[in-house]
CSV table of C-alpha atoms in Angstrom, one decimal:
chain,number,residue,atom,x,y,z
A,1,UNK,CA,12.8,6.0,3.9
A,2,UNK,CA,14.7,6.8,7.3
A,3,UNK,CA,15.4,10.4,8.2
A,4,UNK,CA,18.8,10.8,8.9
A,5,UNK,CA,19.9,10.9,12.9
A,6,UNK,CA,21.4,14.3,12.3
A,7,UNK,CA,17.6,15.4,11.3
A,8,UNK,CA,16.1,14.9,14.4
A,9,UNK,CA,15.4,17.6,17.3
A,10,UNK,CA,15.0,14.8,20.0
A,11,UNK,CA,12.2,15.6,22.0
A,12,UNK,CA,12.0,14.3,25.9
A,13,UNK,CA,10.5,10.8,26.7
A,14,UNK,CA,6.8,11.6,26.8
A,15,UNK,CA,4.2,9.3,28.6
A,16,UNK,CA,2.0,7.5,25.4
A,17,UNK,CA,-1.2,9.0,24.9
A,18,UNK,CA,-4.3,7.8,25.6
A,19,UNK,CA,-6.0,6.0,22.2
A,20,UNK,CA,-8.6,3.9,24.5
A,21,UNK,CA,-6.8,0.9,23.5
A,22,UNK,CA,-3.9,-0.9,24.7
A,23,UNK,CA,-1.0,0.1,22.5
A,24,UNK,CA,1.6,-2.7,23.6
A,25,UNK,CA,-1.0,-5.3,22.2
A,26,UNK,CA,-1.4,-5.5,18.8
A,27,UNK,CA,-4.5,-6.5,18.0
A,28,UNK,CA,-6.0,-3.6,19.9
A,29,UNK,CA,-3.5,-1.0,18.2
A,30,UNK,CA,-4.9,-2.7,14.9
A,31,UNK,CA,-8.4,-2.3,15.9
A,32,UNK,CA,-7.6,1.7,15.2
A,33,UNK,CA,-7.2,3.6,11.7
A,34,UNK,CA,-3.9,5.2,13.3
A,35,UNK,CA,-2.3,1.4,14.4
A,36,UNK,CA,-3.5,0.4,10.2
A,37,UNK,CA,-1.3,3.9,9.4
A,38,UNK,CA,1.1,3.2,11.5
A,39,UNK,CA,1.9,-0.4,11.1
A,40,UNK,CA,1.1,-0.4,7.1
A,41,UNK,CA,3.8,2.4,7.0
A,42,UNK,CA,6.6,0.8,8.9
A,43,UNK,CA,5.3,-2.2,6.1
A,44,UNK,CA,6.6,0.2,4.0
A,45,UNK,CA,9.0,3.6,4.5
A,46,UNK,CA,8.9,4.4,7.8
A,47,UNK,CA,11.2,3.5,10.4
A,48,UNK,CA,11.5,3.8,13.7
A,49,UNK,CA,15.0,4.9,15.3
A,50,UNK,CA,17.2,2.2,17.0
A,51,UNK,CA,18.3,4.4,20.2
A,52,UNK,CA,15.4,7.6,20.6
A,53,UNK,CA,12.5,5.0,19.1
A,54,UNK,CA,11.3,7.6,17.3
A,55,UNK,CA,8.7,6.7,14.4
A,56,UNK,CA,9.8,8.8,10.8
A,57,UNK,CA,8.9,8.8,7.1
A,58,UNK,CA,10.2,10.5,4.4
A,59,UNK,CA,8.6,10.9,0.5
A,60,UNK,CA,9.4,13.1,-2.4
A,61,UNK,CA,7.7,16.4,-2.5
A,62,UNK,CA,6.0,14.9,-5.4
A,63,UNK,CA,4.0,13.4,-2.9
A,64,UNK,CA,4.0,15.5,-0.3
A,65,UNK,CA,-0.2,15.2,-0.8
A,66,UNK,CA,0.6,12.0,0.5
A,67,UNK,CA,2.5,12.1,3.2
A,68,UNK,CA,0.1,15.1,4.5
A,69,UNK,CA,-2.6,12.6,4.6
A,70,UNK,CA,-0.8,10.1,7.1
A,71,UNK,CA,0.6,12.7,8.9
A,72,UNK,CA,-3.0,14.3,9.4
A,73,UNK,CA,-4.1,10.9,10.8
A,74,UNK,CA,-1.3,10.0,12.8
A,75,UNK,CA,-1.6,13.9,14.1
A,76,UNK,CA,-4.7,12.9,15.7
A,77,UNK,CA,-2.6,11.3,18.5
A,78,UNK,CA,1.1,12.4,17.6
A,79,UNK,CA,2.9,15.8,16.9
A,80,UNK,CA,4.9,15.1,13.5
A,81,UNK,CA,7.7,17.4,12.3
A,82,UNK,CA,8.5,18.1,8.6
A,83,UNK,CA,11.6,18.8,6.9
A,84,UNK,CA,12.4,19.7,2.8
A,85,UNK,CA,15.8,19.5,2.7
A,86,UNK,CA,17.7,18.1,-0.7
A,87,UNK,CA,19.4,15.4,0.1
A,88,UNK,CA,22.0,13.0,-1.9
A,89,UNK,CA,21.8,9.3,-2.0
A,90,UNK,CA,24.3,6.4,-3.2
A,91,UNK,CA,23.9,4.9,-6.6
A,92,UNK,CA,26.2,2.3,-8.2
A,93,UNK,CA,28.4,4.4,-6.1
A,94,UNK,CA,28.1,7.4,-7.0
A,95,UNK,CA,26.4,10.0,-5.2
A,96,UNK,CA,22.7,11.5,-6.6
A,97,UNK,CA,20.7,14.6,-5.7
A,98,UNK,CA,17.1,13.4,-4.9
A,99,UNK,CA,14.5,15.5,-5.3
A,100,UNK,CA,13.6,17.8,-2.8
A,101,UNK,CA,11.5,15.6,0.5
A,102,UNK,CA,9.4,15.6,3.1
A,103,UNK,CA,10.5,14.0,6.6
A,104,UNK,CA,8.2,13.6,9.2
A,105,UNK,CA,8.7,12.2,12.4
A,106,UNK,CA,7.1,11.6,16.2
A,107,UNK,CA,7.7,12.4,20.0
A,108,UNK,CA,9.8,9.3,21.7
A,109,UNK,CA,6.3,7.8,23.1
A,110,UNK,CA,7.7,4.7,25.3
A,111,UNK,CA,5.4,2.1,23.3
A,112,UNK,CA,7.1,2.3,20.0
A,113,UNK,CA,10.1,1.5,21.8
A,114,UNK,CA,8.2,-1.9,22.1
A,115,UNK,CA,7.4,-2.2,18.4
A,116,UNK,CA,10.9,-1.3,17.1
A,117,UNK,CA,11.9,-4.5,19.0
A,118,UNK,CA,8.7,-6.8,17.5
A,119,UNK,CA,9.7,-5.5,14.1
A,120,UNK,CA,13.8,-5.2,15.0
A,121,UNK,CA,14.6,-8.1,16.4
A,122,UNK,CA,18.1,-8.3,15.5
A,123,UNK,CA,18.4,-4.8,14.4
A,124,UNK,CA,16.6,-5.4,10.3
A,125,UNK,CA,13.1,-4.8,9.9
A,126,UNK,CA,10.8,-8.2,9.5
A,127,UNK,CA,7.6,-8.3,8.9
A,128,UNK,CA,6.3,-9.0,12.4
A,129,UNK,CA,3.3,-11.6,11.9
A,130,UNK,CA,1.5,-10.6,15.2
A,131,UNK,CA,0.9,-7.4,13.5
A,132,UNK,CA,0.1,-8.7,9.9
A,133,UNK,CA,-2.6,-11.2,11.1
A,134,UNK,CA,-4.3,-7.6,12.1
A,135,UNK,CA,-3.8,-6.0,9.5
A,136,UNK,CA,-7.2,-4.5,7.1
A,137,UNK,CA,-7.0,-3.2,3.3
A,138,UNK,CA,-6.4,0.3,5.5
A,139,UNK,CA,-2.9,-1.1,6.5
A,140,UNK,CA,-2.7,-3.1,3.3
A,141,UNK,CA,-2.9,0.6,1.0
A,142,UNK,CA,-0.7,2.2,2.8
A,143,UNK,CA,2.2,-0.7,2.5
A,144,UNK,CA,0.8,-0.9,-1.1
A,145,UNK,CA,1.1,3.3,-1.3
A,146,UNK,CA,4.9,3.3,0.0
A,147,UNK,CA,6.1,0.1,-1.3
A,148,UNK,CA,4.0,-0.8,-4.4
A,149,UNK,CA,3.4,-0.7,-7.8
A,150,UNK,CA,1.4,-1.8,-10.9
A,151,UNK,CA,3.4,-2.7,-13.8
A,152,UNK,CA,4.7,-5.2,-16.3
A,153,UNK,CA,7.3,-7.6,-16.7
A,154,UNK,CA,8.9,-10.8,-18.7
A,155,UNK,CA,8.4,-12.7,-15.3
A,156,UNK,CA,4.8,-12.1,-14.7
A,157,UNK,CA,3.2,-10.2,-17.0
A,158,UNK,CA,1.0,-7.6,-15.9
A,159,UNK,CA,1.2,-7.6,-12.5
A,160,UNK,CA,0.3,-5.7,-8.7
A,161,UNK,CA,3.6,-6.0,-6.7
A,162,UNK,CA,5.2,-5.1,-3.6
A,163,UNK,CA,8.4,-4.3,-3.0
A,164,UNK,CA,9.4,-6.6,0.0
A,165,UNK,CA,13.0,-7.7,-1.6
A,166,UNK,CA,14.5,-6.6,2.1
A,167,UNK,CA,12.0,-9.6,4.0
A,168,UNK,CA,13.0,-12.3,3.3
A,169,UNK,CA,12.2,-13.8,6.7
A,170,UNK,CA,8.4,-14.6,7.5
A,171,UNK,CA,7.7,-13.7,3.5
A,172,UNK,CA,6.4,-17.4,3.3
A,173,UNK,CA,4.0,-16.8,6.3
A,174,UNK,CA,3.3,-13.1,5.7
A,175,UNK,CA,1.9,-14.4,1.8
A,176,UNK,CA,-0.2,-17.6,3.4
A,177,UNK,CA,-1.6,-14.4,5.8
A,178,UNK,CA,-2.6,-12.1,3.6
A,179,UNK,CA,-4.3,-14.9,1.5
A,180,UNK,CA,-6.3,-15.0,4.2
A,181,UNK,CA,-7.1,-11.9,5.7
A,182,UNK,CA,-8.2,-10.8,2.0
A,183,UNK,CA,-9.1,-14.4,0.5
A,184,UNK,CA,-7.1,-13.9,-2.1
A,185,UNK,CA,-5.7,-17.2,-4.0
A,186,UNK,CA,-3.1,-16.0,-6.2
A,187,UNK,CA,0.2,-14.6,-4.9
A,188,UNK,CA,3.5,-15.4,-5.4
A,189,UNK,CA,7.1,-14.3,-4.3
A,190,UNK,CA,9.5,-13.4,-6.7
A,191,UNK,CA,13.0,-14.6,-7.3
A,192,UNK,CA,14.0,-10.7,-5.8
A,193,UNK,CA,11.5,-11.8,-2.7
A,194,UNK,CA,8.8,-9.4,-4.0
A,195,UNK,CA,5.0,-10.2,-3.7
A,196,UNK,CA,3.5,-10.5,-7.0
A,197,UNK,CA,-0.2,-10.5,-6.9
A,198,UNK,CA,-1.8,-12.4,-9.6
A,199,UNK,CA,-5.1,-11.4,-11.9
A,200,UNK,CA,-7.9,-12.1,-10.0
A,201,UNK,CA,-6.0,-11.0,-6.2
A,202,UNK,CA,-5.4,-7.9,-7.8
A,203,UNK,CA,-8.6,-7.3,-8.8
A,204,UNK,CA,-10.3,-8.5,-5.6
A,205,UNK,CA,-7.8,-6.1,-3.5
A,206,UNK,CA,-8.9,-3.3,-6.3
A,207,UNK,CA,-12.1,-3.8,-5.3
A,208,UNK,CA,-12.0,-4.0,-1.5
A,209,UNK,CA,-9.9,-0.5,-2.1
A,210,UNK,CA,-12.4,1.3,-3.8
A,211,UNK,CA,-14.6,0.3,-1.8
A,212,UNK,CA,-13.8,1.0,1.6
A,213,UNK,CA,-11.1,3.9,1.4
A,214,UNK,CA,-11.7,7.1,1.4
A,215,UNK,CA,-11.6,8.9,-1.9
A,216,UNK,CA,-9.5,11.7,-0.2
A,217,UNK,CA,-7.2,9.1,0.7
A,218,UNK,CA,-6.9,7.4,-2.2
A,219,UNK,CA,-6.4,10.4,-4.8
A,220,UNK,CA,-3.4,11.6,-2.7
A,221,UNK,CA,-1.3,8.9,-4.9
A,222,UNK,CA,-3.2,9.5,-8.6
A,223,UNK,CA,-1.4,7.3,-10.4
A,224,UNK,CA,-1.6,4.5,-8.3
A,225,UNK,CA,-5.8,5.0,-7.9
A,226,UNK,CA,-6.4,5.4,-11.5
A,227,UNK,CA,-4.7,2.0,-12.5
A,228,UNK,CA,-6.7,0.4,-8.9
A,229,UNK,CA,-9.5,1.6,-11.2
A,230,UNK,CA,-8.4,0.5,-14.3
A,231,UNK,CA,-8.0,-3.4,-12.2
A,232,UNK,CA,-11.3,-3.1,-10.6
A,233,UNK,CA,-13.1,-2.3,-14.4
A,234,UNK,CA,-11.6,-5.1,-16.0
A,235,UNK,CA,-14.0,-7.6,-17.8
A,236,UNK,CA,-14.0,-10.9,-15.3
C-alpha cells in the first residue's frame, strides 16, 4: 500500500550505495537478499513514487513484526522512515478508519528511479519479466507475505493464491515463469486475474519455504507459516 505524497519528508537526491553489484541490472540486483526484498515487495505493497522515486510500504500494526523484518534488511543498504498514523480509506464509497499502520519509506537513490520506469511503464505497475525470471522463493515469500493467502473457495477448492487482480498484463508470461523457476505444474489464473496455485505447487513451494527461509523470517506473518506447515505435512 502507497504512503500518501503528503507523508513524505523528501530527502535530497543521494548517490546509490555501493551493494558490489550493479543495481541498474537486474539480474545482479537479484543475485542479493535485499534486490529478492525489494523486488518481491513492489510484487506486492510497495510502491515507488512517480516524481521523488522513492521506494515505500505500508502494513497494519498488526504486522508491524513484519514490516520490521524487511525494513531490517533493506536497512542494511537504505535508511527507512516509519509512520503510525490512522488513516481512512474508501469503501463502497464510504470512507473507513483502518487500523492504525506502519509506513516505511527510502532516500531518492537515482537507481530506483530506473526501476519505477521497468515496473511503470505507462504509469500502473506490471509485473516486469526481466525481474521475475530472477526472482528465488526469497522474492516469491515476500510477494506471497504482502499479497497472498491460503484459503477456500467454490472455484477452486482449497487453494494457495495471490492477489495479482491489478496485472493483468504479462500474468500469462509471469505464470509460464514461475512454473519454471520453481518447477511447479499446476497454476492457474483466475477469472479476477489471481494466481491460484494448485495441490501439489502449493505443497512444493511449502516446502522450498520451509526449507530455505529463515524461521525468524517466516514467524513474523504466523498465520500464514502455520498453514505453509499445515501444506508441507500433508499426506502425498
Amino acid at each position: 500500500m502507497e504512503c500518501e505524497k503528503k507523508e513524505y519528508i523528501v530527502p535530497k537526491r543521494v548517490k546509490d550505495p555501493d551493494f558490489g553489484v550493479d543495481l541498474y541490472n537486474p539480474s545482479e540486483l537479484m543475485s542479493t537478499e535485499f534486490g529478492q526484498v525489494l523486488i518481491g515487495s513492489l510484487l506486492g505493497d510497495a510502491t515507488i513514487h512517480k516524481t521523488y522515486f522513492i521506494y515505500s510500504f505500508r502494513h497494519s500494526k498488526i504486522q508491524k513484526t513484519y514490516l520490521l523484518k524487511k525494513r531490517e534488511i533493506l536497512r542494511v543498504q537504505m535508511k527507512i522512515y516509519e509512520d503510525n498514523k490512522i488513516r481512512t480509506r474508501m469503501l463502497n464509497n464510504r470512507i473507513i478508519k483502518s487500523n492504525k499502520s506502519l509506513c516505511c519509506w527510502t532516500k531518492m537513490y537515482p537507481f530506483l528511479e530506473k526501476i519505477r520506469k521497468d515496473f511503470y511503464p505507462k504509469n500502473k505497475k506490471i509485473i516486469n519479466l526481466d525481474y521475475l525470471e530472477h526472482l528465488n522463493i526469497l522474492g516469491f515469500l515476500i510477494w506471497f507475505y504482502d499479497d497472498g493467502s491460503i484459503r477456500y473457495s467454490k472455484e477452486h477448492g482449497s487453494s494457495m493464491l495471490i492477489c495479482s487482480d491489478s496485472f493483468k498484463k504479462n500474468l500469462e508470461k509471469a505464470r509460464l515463469i514461475l512454473q519454471k523457476n520453481f518447477q511447479l505444474n499446476e497454476i492457474k489464473i483466475s477469472k479476477r486475474n489471481r494466481l491460484i496455485f494448485g495441490s501439489k505447487s502449493r505443497r512444493r513451494l511449502a516446502n522450498l519455504i520451509l526449507k530455505n527461509i529463515s524461521l525468524d523470517l517466516l514467524e513474523t506473518m504466523p498465520n500464514k507459516h502455520k498453514k505453509l506447515i499445515s501444506i508441507n505435512n500433508m499426506v502425498r
